[in-house]
Short mmCIF file of C-alpha atoms in Angstrom, two decimals:
data_model
loop_
_atom_site.label_atom_id
_atom_site.label_comp_id
_atom_site.label_asym_id
_atom_site.label_seq_id
_atom_site.Cartn_x
_atom_site.Cartn_y
_atom_site.Cartn_z
CA UNK A 1 94.57 -66.57 52.27
CA UNK A 2 93.64 -63.82 54.63
CA UNK A 3 94.22 -64.35 58.35
CA UNK A 4 93.45 -61.24 59.54
CA UNK A 5 94.96 -57.73 58.08
CA UNK A 6 97.39 -60.45 56.47
CA UNK A 7 97.58 -61.80 53.46
CA UNK A 8 99.15 -64.95 51.32
CA UNK A 9 99.17 -66.92 48.85
CA UNK A 10 99.26 -70.41 49.40
CA UNK A 11 101.68 -70.21 51.62
CA UNK A 12 103.85 -72.82 53.27
CA UNK A 13 103.79 -72.71 57.01
CA UNK A 14 106.96 -74.01 59.25
CA UNK A 15 104.58 -76.37 61.84
CA UNK A 16 104.45 -76.33 65.54
CA UNK A 17 107.00 -79.00 67.43
CA UNK A 18 108.35 -78.66 70.31
CA UNK A 19 111.60 -78.54 71.07
CA UNK A 20 112.08 -77.73 67.35
CA UNK A 21 110.93 -75.65 66.21
CA UNK A 22 112.38 -72.08 68.74
CA UNK A 23 113.15 -68.94 67.24
CA UNK A 24 116.60 -70.12 64.64
CA UNK A 25 115.00 -72.82 63.18
CA UNK A 26 112.00 -70.31 62.60
CA UNK A 27 114.38 -67.50 60.87
CA UNK A 28 116.62 -70.17 59.21
CA UNK A 29 113.11 -71.78 57.75
CA UNK A 30 112.04 -68.42 56.47
CA UNK A 31 115.13 -67.70 54.94
CA UNK A 32 114.77 -70.26 52.92
CA UNK A 33 111.25 -70.40 51.42
CA UNK A 34 109.06 -70.19 54.57
CA UNK A 35 106.28 -68.26 54.43
CA UNK A 36 105.04 -67.99 57.91
CA UNK A 37 106.69 -70.21 60.57
CA UNK A 38 104.85 -70.97 64.21
CA UNK A 39 106.42 -71.10 66.86
CA UNK A 40 106.73 -73.73 69.53
CA UNK A 41 103.33 -74.16 72.13
CA UNK A 42 103.94 -71.77 75.06
CA UNK A 43 101.39 -73.00 77.66
CA UNK A 44 98.90 -70.75 78.69
CA UNK A 45 99.62 -71.35 82.62
CA UNK A 46 101.52 -67.81 83.25
CA UNK A 47 103.01 -69.76 86.39
CA UNK A 48 105.17 -71.45 84.24
CA UNK A 49 106.95 -69.31 82.71
CA UNK A 50 109.85 -68.32 84.40
CA UNK A 51 111.65 -71.59 83.48
CA UNK A 52 114.47 -70.55 81.09
CA UNK A 53 112.74 -73.21 78.38
CA UNK A 54 108.95 -71.04 78.77
CA UNK A 55 111.08 -67.64 78.34
CA UNK A 56 113.13 -68.99 75.35
CA UNK A 57 109.27 -69.97 73.53
CA UNK A 58 108.55 -66.18 73.97
CA UNK A 59 112.03 -64.41 73.17
CA UNK A 60 110.61 -63.18 69.02
CA UNK A 61 113.59 -60.62 69.49
CA UNK A 62 114.11 -59.39 65.30
CA UNK A 63 111.99 -62.17 64.12
CA UNK A 64 110.17 -60.90 60.77
CA UNK A 65 106.93 -60.95 61.52
CA UNK A 66 103.36 -62.32 60.48
CA UNK A 67 105.47 -63.76 64.57
CA UNK A 68 103.17 -66.29 64.90
CA UNK A 69 103.02 -68.37 68.32
CA UNK A 70 101.27 -71.67 69.66
CA UNK A 71 99.59 -71.64 72.33
CA UNK A 72 97.63 -75.27 74.79
CA UNK A 73 95.84 -74.73 78.24
CA UNK A 74 92.71 -76.37 79.19
CA UNK A 75 90.88 -72.97 80.70
CA UNK A 76 89.27 -70.67 78.73
CA UNK A 77 90.48 -67.89 80.90
CA UNK A 78 93.91 -68.80 81.30
CA UNK A 79 94.22 -68.90 77.54
CA UNK A 80 92.86 -65.63 77.49
CA UNK A 81 95.14 -64.31 79.49
CA UNK A 82 97.50 -66.53 78.14
CA UNK A 83 96.77 -64.47 74.40
CA UNK A 84 96.55 -61.37 75.22
CA UNK A 85 100.72 -61.14 76.84
CA UNK A 86 101.71 -63.59 74.04
CA UNK A 87 100.65 -60.49 71.80
CA UNK A 88 101.78 -57.59 74.22
CA UNK A 89 105.37 -59.64 73.53
CA UNK A 90 104.95 -58.72 70.20
CA UNK A 91 102.97 -62.10 69.05
CA UNK A 92 100.98 -60.53 65.42
CA UNK A 93 98.57 -64.18 65.47
CA UNK A 94 97.79 -66.63 67.54
CA UNK A 95 97.56 -69.88 67.13
CA UNK A 96 95.54 -72.15 69.46
CA UNK A 97 97.12 -75.86 70.27
CA UNK A 98 94.31 -78.63 70.55
CA UNK A 99 95.95 -81.32 68.19
CA UNK A 100 98.97 -82.40 69.87
CA UNK A 101 99.24 -86.25 70.63
CA UNK A 102 101.98 -86.23 73.40
CA UNK A 103 100.75 -88.33 76.88
CA UNK A 104 101.83 -85.24 79.06
CA UNK A 105 100.12 -83.03 77.53
CA UNK A 106 96.25 -84.84 77.28
CA UNK A 107 97.17 -85.32 80.73
CA UNK A 108 96.11 -82.64 81.35
CA UNK A 109 92.72 -82.75 78.87
CA UNK A 110 95.30 -80.15 76.84
CA UNK A 111 95.94 -80.59 73.00
CA UNK A 112 94.12 -83.22 70.74
CA UNK A 113 92.71 -84.30 74.19
CA UNK A 114 90.47 -81.19 73.66
CA UNK A 115 88.43 -82.94 70.83
CA UNK A 116 86.61 -85.25 73.45
CA UNK A 117 85.08 -82.69 75.43
CA UNK A 118 82.98 -79.70 72.15
CA UNK A 119 81.76 -77.80 75.02
CA UNK A 120 84.92 -76.26 76.82
CA UNK A 121 86.32 -76.58 72.83
CA UNK A 122 83.40 -73.22 72.54
CA UNK A 123 84.12 -71.83 75.42
CA UNK A 124 87.87 -72.14 74.79
CA UNK A 125 87.92 -71.17 71.60
CA UNK A 126 84.98 -68.19 72.62
CA UNK A 127 87.47 -66.55 75.64
CA UNK A 128 90.73 -66.48 73.68
CA UNK A 129 88.63 -64.74 70.33
CA UNK A 130 87.11 -62.06 72.79
CA UNK A 131 89.98 -61.67 74.10
CA UNK A 132 92.33 -61.05 71.68
CA UNK A 133 92.87 -58.01 68.96
CA UNK A 134 95.06 -60.49 67.29
CA UNK A 135 93.77 -63.40 64.42
CA UNK A 136 92.79 -66.41 66.16
CA UNK A 137 94.29 -69.59 64.11
CA UNK A 138 93.40 -73.71 66.13
CA UNK A 139 95.33 -76.52 65.32
CA UNK A 140 93.49 -80.18 65.81
CA UNK A 141 93.77 -82.91 64.91
CA UNK A 142 90.93 -85.49 62.38
CA UNK A 143 89.68 -86.67 66.23
CA UNK A 144 90.46 -88.63 69.11
CA UNK A 145 90.62 -91.82 67.69
CA UNK A 146 88.40 -93.37 64.39
CA UNK A 147 85.42 -93.67 66.58
CA UNK A 148 85.37 -90.39 67.02
CA UNK A 149 86.57 -88.50 63.91
CA UNK A 150 84.83 -84.92 64.72
CA UNK A 151 86.85 -83.12 63.07
CA UNK A 152 83.93 -81.12 61.11
CA UNK A 153 82.06 -80.34 64.22
CA UNK A 154 84.79 -78.83 65.86
CA UNK A 155 85.43 -76.64 62.48
CA UNK A 156 81.75 -75.19 62.08
CA UNK A 157 83.04 -74.30 66.11
CA UNK A 158 85.03 -72.35 65.40
CA UNK A 159 84.15 -70.91 62.48
CA UNK A 160 81.35 -69.52 64.05
CA UNK A 161 83.81 -68.45 67.50
CA UNK A 162 85.46 -66.41 65.45
CA UNK A 163 88.30 -68.13 64.51
CA UNK A 164 90.16 -66.64 61.25
CA UNK A 165 92.32 -69.96 59.83
CA UNK A 166 92.01 -73.91 60.88
CA UNK A 167 94.58 -76.22 60.39
CA UNK A 168 94.27 -79.62 60.21
CA UNK A 169 96.96 -82.81 60.70
CA UNK A 170 95.05 -85.55 58.58
CA UNK A 171 95.58 -88.67 61.78
CA UNK A 172 93.75 -88.75 64.71
CA UNK A 173 95.73 -89.02 68.09
CA UNK A 174 95.12 -92.19 69.02
CA UNK A 175 97.49 -92.19 65.27
CA UNK A 176 99.61 -90.67 67.29
CA UNK A 177 102.06 -90.06 64.15
CA UNK A 178 101.64 -93.66 63.11
CA UNK A 179 100.41 -94.79 60.22
CA UNK A 180 99.68 -92.60 57.09
CA UNK A 181 97.73 -89.44 56.55
CA UNK A 182 94.84 -89.12 55.39
CA UNK A 183 93.64 -86.46 53.77
CA UNK A 184 89.81 -86.85 53.55
CA UNK A 185 88.83 -85.12 56.45
CA UNK A 186 90.71 -82.25 55.80
CA UNK A 187 89.04 -81.72 52.65
CA UNK A 188 84.89 -82.15 54.43
CA UNK A 189 86.13 -79.82 56.89
CA UNK A 190 87.42 -77.81 53.96
CA UNK A 191 84.11 -78.47 51.85
CA UNK A 192 81.92 -77.65 55.41
CA UNK A 193 83.63 -73.92 56.86
CA UNK A 194 83.57 -70.89 54.86
CA UNK A 195 87.54 -70.12 57.01
CA UNK A 196 90.83 -71.25 55.26
CA UNK A 197 91.85 -74.42 56.39
CA UNK A 198 96.00 -75.55 56.26
CA UNK A 199 97.18 -79.06 55.55
CA UNK A 200 99.40 -80.79 58.11
CA UNK A 201 100.54 -84.44 58.11
CA UNK A 202 103.21 -86.45 55.80
CA UNK A 203 104.08 -83.43 53.54
CA UNK A 204 107.30 -84.11 52.74
CA UNK A 205 108.12 -83.64 49.79
CA UNK A 206 107.49 -81.28 46.13
CA UNK A 207 105.52 -83.64 44.11
CA UNK A 208 103.32 -84.40 47.84
CA UNK A 209 102.76 -81.42 48.53
CA UNK A 210 101.23 -80.88 45.20
CA UNK A 211 99.24 -83.72 45.53
CA UNK A 212 97.83 -82.86 48.74
CA UNK A 213 96.83 -79.34 47.48
CA UNK A 214 94.49 -80.93 44.96
CA UNK A 215 93.08 -84.10 46.98
CA UNK A 216 92.23 -81.33 50.30
CA UNK A 217 91.82 -78.45 47.89
CA UNK A 218 93.71 -76.73 51.48
CA UNK A 219 94.58 -73.05 51.10
CA UNK A 220 97.39 -73.78 52.70
CA UNK A 221 100.06 -76.46 53.34
CA UNK A 222 102.15 -76.86 57.13
CA UNK A 223 105.30 -78.81 57.30
CA UNK A 224 106.34 -81.00 60.47
CA UNK A 225 109.36 -83.68 60.66
CA UNK A 226 110.37 -83.13 56.71
CA UNK A 227 111.56 -79.84 57.75
CA UNK A 228 113.90 -81.56 60.46
CA UNK A 229 117.89 -81.44 59.30
CA UNK A 230 116.00 -79.85 55.65
CA UNK A 231 114.68 -76.13 56.10
CA UNK A 232 114.91 -75.33 52.63
CA UNK A 233 112.34 -77.97 51.39
CA UNK A 234 109.95 -74.97 51.72
CA UNK A 235 112.12 -73.47 48.87
CA UNK A 236 112.27 -77.11 46.79
CA UNK A 237 107.54 -77.09 47.04
CA UNK A 238 107.41 -73.50 46.16
CA UNK A 239 109.47 -74.02 42.58
CA UNK A 240 108.33 -77.23 42.10
CA UNK A 241 104.32 -75.76 42.88
CA UNK A 242 104.85 -72.49 40.89
CA UNK A 243 107.23 -74.22 37.81
CA UNK A 244 106.52 -77.57 37.04
CA UNK A 245 110.42 -78.09 37.66
CA UNK A 246 112.01 -79.76 40.32
CA UNK A 247 115.95 -78.34 42.02
CA UNK A 248 117.89 -80.52 41.87
CA UNK A 249 119.62 -82.17 45.50
CA UNK A 250 121.37 -80.66 47.83
CA UNK A 251 124.85 -80.16 47.39
CA UNK A 252 126.80 -81.42 50.23
CA UNK A 253 129.18 -77.86 50.69
CA UNK A 254 125.62 -76.37 51.12
CA UNK A 255 123.97 -78.43 53.98
CA UNK A 256 127.43 -77.77 55.95
CA UNK A 257 126.92 -74.60 55.26
CA UNK A 258 123.33 -74.01 55.69
CA UNK A 259 123.97 -76.97 59.57
CA UNK A 260 127.30 -73.65 60.37
CA UNK A 261 124.94 -71.28 60.07
CA UNK A 262 122.11 -72.91 62.43
CA UNK A 263 124.87 -73.85 64.90
CA UNK A 264 125.61 -70.67 65.31
CA UNK A 265 122.30 -69.30 65.95
CA UNK A 266 121.75 -71.79 68.66
CA UNK A 267 124.83 -71.27 70.55
CA UNK A 268 123.73 -68.00 70.42
CA UNK A 269 120.22 -68.31 70.98
CA UNK A 270 120.78 -70.52 74.34
CA UNK A 271 124.33 -70.15 75.02
CA UNK A 272 127.42 -71.80 74.61
CA UNK A 273 126.76 -75.23 76.68
CA UNK A 274 122.96 -75.48 76.20
CA UNK A 275 123.33 -74.81 72.37
CA UNK A 276 125.71 -77.73 72.08
CA UNK A 277 123.30 -80.04 73.94
CA UNK A 278 120.07 -78.75 71.71
CA UNK A 279 122.07 -78.97 68.12
CA UNK A 280 122.89 -82.68 68.37
CA UNK A 281 119.73 -84.28 67.14
CA UNK A 282 119.29 -80.88 64.49
CA UNK A 283 122.46 -82.64 63.51
CA UNK A 284 121.23 -85.82 63.05
CA UNK A 285 118.67 -84.54 60.95
CA UNK A 286 120.80 -83.08 59.04
CA UNK A 287 123.06 -85.93 58.85
CA UNK A 288 120.71 -88.67 58.61
CA UNK A 289 120.74 -89.06 54.22
CA UNK A 290 125.14 -88.91 54.43
CA UNK A 291 126.94 -91.71 54.33
CA UNK A 292 128.41 -93.08 57.87
CA UNK A 293 126.21 -91.11 59.16
CA UNK A 294 126.26 -92.69 62.26
CA UNK A 295 129.90 -93.31 63.43
CA UNK A 296 129.57 -89.28 62.71
CA UNK A 297 126.71 -89.27 65.26
CA UNK A 298 128.79 -90.36 67.89
CA UNK A 299 131.21 -88.10 67.22
CA UNK A 300 129.41 -85.08 67.55
CA UNK A 301 127.24 -86.58 70.44
CA UNK A 302 131.34 -86.52 72.38
CA UNK A 303 131.96 -83.11 71.64
CA UNK A 304 131.47 -80.37 74.59
CA UNK A 305 132.07 -77.53 73.25
CA UNK A 306 131.00 -74.42 70.66
CA UNK A 307 134.24 -75.02 68.83
CA UNK A 308 134.25 -78.52 68.91
CA UNK A 309 131.36 -79.33 67.14
CA UNK A 310 131.65 -77.45 64.78
CA UNK A 311 134.82 -79.43 63.78
CA UNK A 312 133.51 -81.98 63.79
CA UNK A 313 131.29 -81.63 61.69
CA UNK A 314 132.50 -79.26 58.44
CA UNK A 315 135.84 -82.03 58.45
CA UNK A 316 133.01 -84.90 57.81
CA UNK A 317 131.27 -82.76 55.40
CA UNK A 318 134.67 -81.40 54.02
CA UNK A 319 134.84 -85.84 53.61
CA UNK A 320 131.93 -86.25 51.80
CA UNK A 321 132.15 -84.11 49.69
CA UNK A 322 135.89 -84.66 48.99
CA UNK A 323 134.86 -88.28 48.34
CA UNK A 324 131.99 -87.37 45.95
CA UNK A 325 134.08 -85.53 43.81
CA UNK A 326 136.52 -88.28 43.75
CA UNK A 327 133.75 -90.15 42.54
CA UNK A 328 132.78 -87.92 40.15
CA UNK A 329 136.16 -87.86 38.28
CA UNK A 330 136.73 -91.89 38.28
CA UNK A 331 133.19 -91.19 36.64
CA UNK A 332 134.41 -88.81 33.70
CA UNK A 333 137.79 -90.82 32.88
CA UNK A 334 135.33 -93.87 32.77
#
């Protein structure tokens, strides 16, 4: 797959997720096997760029390239300006969000709401491509709802406008994240355009990754929710795709080590107070498959300092590790 001058072989990509794919998480996922990572969406309304949230989303200091930045908006001129500014700030690839199903985004006719206006889609794509020296990509859904699926039409508009790659989440906006993603539309889009197509939606295991590649014939996979609390999923998928063999489950002590590393990066990036708050959801995701996770999350929520938060995390995973060792010893003795 080629995006501008950047070439990849069936890459595994971290999907853009608001409030999740900040710089610390992108960097950790890249280190653990993601070939690429897309930033949280940045509004095209530059008058809002003074907020701490947006400033953090514009921060790519020290981040491994290529840096892939997503912008969101409904005004062609503002989107073009946002693309230029993000390129000046270090973006190597610009992605346009036409897939977000959030109500606050769609009510201003941005995100997936744009799929209802194909004329405006064309104007936005042409404006951004024309304004950017960097390659421009597009992320969409299969349509607004099941009675108006138009991913193929949007894909053709995108290719004509000069979009270099297209990511498709296999649901309509009406579906949000309910039900199962369908891949037949992604395959149809792949067959009707010549630009790379990236499949997204419900890719949550190495086996599912291979199945989706086979069903869609996509050039790449984009993984979102499956990476929450499991940033090593990219390495698991790559190993399976390359060898046909599954890696053993991630040991508890390594999960703890990755989590503690992630926490340190969050505290450094956001500052102690805000970092502790941001960390809570990540800790919940890391622990969701562990025992007594509900009580652990309650304890984590009460922590107010990095030291206390790390202490609670370390004690919890130490206890799990100790119980696992006891059970293994008893099994060997039996």
